[in-house]
Short mmCIF file of C-alpha atoms in Angstrom, two decimals:
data_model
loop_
_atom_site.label_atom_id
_atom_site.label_comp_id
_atom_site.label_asym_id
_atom_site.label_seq_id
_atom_site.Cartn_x
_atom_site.Cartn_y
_atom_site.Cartn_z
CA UNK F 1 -20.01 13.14 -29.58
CA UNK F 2 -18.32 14.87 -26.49
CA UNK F 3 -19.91 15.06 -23.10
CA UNK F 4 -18.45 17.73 -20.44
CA UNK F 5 -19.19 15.83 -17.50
CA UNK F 6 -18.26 18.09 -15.04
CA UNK F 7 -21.78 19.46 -14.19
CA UNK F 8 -23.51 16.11 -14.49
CA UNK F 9 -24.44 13.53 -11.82
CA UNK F 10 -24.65 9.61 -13.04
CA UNK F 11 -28.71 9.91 -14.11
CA UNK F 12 -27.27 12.93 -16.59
CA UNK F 13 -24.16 11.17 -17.70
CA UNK F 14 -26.03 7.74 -19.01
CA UNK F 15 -29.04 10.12 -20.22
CA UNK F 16 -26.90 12.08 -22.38
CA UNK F 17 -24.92 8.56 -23.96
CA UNK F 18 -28.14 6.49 -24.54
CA UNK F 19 -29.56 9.62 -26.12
CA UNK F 20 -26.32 9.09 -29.16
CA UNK F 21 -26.36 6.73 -31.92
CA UNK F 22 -22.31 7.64 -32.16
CA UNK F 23 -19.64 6.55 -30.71
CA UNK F 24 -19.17 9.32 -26.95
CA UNK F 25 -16.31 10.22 -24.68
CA UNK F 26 -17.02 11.44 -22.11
CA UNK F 27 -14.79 14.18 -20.62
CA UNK F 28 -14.23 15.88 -17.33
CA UNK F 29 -15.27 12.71 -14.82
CA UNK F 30 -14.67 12.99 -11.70
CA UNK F 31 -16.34 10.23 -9.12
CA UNK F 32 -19.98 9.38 -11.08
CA UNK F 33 -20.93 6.44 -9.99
CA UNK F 34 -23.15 4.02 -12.36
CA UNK F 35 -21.83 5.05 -15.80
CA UNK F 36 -22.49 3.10 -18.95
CA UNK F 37 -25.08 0.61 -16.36
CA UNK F 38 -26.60 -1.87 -18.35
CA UNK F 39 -25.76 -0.73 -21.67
CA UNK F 40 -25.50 -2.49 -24.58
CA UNK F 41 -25.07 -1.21 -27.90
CA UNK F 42 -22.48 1.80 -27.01
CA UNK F 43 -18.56 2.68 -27.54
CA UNK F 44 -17.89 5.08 -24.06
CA UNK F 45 -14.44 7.33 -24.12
CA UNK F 46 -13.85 8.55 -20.90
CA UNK F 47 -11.19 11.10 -19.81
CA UNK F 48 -10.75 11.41 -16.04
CA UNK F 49 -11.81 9.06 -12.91
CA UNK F 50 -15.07 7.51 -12.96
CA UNK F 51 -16.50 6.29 -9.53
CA UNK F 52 -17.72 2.80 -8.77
CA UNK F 53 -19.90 0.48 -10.43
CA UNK F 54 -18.40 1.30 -13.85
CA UNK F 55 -20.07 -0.58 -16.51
CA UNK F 56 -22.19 -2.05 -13.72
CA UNK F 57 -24.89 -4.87 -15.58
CA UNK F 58 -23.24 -3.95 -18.39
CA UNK F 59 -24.55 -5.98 -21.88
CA UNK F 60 -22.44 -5.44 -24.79
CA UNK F 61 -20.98 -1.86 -24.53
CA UNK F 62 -17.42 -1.40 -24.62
CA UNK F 63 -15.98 1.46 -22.09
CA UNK F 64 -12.37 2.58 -21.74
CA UNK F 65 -10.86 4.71 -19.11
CA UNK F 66 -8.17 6.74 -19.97
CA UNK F 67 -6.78 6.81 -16.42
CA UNK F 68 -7.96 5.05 -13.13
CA UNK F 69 -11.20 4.21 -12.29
CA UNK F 70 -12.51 3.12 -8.73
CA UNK F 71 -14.55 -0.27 -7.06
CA UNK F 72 -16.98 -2.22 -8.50
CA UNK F 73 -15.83 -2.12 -12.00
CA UNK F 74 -17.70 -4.26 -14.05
CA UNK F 75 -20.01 -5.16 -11.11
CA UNK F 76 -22.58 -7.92 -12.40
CA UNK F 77 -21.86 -7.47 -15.59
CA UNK F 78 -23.08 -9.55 -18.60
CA UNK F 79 -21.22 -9.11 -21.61
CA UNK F 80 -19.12 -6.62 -23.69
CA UNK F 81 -15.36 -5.14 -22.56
CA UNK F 82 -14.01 -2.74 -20.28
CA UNK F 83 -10.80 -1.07 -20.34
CA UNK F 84 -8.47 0.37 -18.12
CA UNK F 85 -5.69 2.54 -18.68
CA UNK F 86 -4.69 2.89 -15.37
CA UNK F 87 -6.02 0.97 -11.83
CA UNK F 88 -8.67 -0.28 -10.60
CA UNK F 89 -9.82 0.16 -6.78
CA UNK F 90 -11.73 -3.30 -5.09
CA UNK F 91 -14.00 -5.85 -6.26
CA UNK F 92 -13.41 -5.39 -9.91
CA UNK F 93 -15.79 -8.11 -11.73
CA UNK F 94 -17.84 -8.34 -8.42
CA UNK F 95 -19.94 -11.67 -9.70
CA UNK F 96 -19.21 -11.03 -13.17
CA UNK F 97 -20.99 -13.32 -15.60
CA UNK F 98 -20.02 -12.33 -18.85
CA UNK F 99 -17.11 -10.37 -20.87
CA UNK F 100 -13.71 -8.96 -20.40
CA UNK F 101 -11.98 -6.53 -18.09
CA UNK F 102 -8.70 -5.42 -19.19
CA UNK F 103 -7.14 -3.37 -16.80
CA UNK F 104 -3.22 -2.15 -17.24
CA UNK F 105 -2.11 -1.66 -13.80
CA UNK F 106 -2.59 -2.45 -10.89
CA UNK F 107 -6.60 -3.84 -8.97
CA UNK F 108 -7.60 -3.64 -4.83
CA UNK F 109 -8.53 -6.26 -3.13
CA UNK F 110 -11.34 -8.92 -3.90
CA UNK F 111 -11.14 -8.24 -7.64
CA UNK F 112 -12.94 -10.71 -9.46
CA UNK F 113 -15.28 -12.02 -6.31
CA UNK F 114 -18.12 -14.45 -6.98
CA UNK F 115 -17.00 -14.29 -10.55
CA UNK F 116 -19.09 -17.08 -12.35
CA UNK F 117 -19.73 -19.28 -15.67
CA UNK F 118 -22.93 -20.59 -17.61
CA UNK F 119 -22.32 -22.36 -21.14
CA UNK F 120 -20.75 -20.22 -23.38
CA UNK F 121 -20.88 -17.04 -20.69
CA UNK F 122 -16.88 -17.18 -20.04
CA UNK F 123 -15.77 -13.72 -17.83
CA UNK F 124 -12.26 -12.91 -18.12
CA UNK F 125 -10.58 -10.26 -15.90
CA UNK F 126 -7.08 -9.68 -16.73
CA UNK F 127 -4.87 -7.49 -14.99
CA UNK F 128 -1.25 -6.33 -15.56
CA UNK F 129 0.16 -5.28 -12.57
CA UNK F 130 -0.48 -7.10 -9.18
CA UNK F 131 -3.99 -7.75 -7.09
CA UNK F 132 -4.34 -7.14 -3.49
CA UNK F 133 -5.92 -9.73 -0.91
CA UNK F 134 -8.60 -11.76 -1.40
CA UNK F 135 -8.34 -12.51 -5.37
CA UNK F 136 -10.64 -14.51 -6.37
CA UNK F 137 -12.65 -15.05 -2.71
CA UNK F 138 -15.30 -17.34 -4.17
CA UNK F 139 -14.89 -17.67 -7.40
CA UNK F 140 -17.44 -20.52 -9.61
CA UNK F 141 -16.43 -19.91 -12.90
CA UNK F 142 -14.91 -17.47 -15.38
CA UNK F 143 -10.78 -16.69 -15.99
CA UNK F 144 -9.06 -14.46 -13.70
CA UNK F 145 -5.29 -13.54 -15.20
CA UNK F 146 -2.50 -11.40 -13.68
CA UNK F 147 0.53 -10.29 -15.55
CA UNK F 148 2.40 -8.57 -12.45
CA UNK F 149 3.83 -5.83 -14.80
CA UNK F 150 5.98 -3.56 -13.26
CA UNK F 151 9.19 -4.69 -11.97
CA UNK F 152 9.12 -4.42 -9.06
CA UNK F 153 9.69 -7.27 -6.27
CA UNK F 154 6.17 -7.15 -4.60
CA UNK F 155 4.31 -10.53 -4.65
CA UNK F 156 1.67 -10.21 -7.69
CA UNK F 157 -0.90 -11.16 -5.22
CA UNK F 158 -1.76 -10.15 -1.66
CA UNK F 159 -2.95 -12.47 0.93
CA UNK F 160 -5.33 -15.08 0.88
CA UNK F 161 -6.11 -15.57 -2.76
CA UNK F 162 -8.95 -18.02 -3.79
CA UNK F 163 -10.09 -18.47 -0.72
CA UNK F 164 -13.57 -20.46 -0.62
CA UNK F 165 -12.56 -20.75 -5.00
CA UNK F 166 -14.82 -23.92 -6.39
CA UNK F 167 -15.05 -23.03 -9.97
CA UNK F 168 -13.02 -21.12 -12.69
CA UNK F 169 -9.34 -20.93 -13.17
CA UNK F 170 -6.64 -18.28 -11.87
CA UNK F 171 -3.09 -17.45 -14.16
CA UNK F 172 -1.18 -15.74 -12.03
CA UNK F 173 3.01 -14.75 -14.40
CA UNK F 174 4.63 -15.91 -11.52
CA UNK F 175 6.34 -19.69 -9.91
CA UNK F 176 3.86 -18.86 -6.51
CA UNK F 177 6.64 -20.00 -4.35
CA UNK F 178 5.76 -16.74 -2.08
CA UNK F 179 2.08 -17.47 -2.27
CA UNK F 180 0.34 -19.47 0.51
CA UNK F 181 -2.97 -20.74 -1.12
CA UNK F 182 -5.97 -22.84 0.71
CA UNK F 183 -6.15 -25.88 1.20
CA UNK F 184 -9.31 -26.48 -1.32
CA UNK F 185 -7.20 -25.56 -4.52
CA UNK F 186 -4.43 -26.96 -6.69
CA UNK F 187 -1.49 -24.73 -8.08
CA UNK F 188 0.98 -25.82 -11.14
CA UNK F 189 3.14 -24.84 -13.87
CA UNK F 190 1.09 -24.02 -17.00
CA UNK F 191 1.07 -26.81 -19.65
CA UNK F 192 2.25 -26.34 -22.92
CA UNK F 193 -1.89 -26.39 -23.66
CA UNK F 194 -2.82 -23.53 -21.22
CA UNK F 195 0.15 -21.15 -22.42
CA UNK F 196 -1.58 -21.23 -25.88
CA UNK F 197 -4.63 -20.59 -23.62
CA UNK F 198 -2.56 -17.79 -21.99
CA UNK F 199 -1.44 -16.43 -24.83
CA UNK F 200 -4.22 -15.10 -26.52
CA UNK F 201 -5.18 -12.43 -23.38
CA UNK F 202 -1.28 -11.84 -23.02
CA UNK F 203 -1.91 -10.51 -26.68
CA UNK F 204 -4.84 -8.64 -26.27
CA UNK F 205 -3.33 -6.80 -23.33
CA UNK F 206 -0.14 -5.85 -25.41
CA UNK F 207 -2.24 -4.79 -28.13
CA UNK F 208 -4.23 -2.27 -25.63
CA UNK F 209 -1.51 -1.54 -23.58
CA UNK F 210 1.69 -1.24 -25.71
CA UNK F 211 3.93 -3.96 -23.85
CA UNK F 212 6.02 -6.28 -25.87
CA UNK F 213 4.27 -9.84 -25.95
CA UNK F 214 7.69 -11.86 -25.90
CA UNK F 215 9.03 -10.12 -22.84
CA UNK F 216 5.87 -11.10 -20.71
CA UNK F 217 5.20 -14.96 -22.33
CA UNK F 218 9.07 -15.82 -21.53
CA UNK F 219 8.41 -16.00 -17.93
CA UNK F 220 6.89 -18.85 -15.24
CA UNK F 221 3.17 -19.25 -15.30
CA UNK F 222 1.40 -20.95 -12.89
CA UNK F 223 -2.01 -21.86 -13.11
CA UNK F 224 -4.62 -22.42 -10.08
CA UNK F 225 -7.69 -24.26 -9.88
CA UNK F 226 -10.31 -25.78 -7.20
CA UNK F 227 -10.02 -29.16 -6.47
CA UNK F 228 -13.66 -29.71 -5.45
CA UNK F 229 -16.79 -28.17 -6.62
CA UNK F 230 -17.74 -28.32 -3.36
CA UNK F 231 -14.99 -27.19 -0.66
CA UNK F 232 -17.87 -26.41 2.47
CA UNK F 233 -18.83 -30.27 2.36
CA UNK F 234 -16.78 -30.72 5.42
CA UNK F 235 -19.03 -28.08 7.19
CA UNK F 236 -22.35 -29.95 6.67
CA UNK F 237 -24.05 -31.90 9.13
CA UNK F 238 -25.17 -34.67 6.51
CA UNK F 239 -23.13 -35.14 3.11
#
């Protein structure tokens, strides 16, 4: 089923996809906000540029962008996948709490802020190129991965990553030598164990993206992670 979004604000848009028991693409986006919120039991095409909050709550869908899409992606969302062929603006998996964001270029700043874990609930954003500032600001829980496709000599992350970080776990393809992370976190090469860990989204993203898998595994990976659960303690008057 085709939808010519050209005509239609967000309320129209998600209308017109729950109203399908097929599979939709959605053609013709430019800037709706909300599309594919909260849904959970739908396969979304879409050609053009959504606007923010893509996939917002979203429970099970999967949604791919054939180009770039703009902030918020994946804001709250629960389960399912989201696809990118192209970049994302900021705060991509704003406190994200479930399912995967695969994005093939490059994401704005804050992606993946107040990302977070419960039991089996395991987000994963992982994105190819590089991240601006702020990656990861607050992070409790999920997987944040950057591939820093591209080839060119920029740092694959902008300033102040993880900052306030006291949960989850950052893979960043790169020795970090450049990076200048808080005091509250721990940065090392990836064991032997977390580049099988690594692997598997390194896949994934070839698979989507058509990059070659060896080419990106046979490089440096370094992997970051709080060292407290609790990094305000200091702040407290009693503790």
């Amino acid at each position: 089923m085709v939808i010519q979004a050209a005509s239609l604000d967000h309320k129209a848009i998600n209308d017109a996809l729950r109203g399908q028991e097929t599979d939709c693409t959605v053609v013709g986006c430019l800037g709706q906000r909300f599309i594919g919120a909260g849904m959970s039991d739908k396969t979304v095409v879409i050609d053009g540029v959504p606007g923010n909050a893509l996939g917002a709550y979203l429970n099970g869908a999967q949604i791919t962008v054939n180009g770039n899409a703009q902030d918020a992606v994946g804001d709250t969302m629960n389960d399912g996948k989201i696809i990118i062929h192209g970049n994302v603006g900021d705060a991509a998996g704003y406190a994200m709490r479930g399912g995967t964001i695969y994005v093939k270029g490059n994401a704005g700043y804050r992606a993946g802020i107040h990302m977070k874990a419960y039991h089996d609930k395991i987000p994963v954003i992982v994105i190819g190129g590089r991240a601006g500032s702020f990656l990861g600001e607050y992070q409790a829980g999920g997987i944040i991965v950057v591939l820093g496709v591209g080839g060119d000599e920029k740092r694959i992350v902008g300033n102040f990553p993880c900052t306030g970080m006291h949960g989850g776990k950052m893979i960043l393809r790169s020795d970090c030598a450049d990076i200048d992370f808080p005091g509250q976190v721990s940065a090392r090469p990836a064991s032997p164990d977390e580049m099988k860990e690594i692997k598997k989204y390194v896949t994934e993203y070839c698979r989507l993206f058509g990059y070659d898998e060896s080419d990106i595994m046979n490089s440096i990976f370094t992997v970051v992670t709080p060292d407290t659960e609790n990094p305000y303690k200091q702040l407290y008057v009693a503790n």
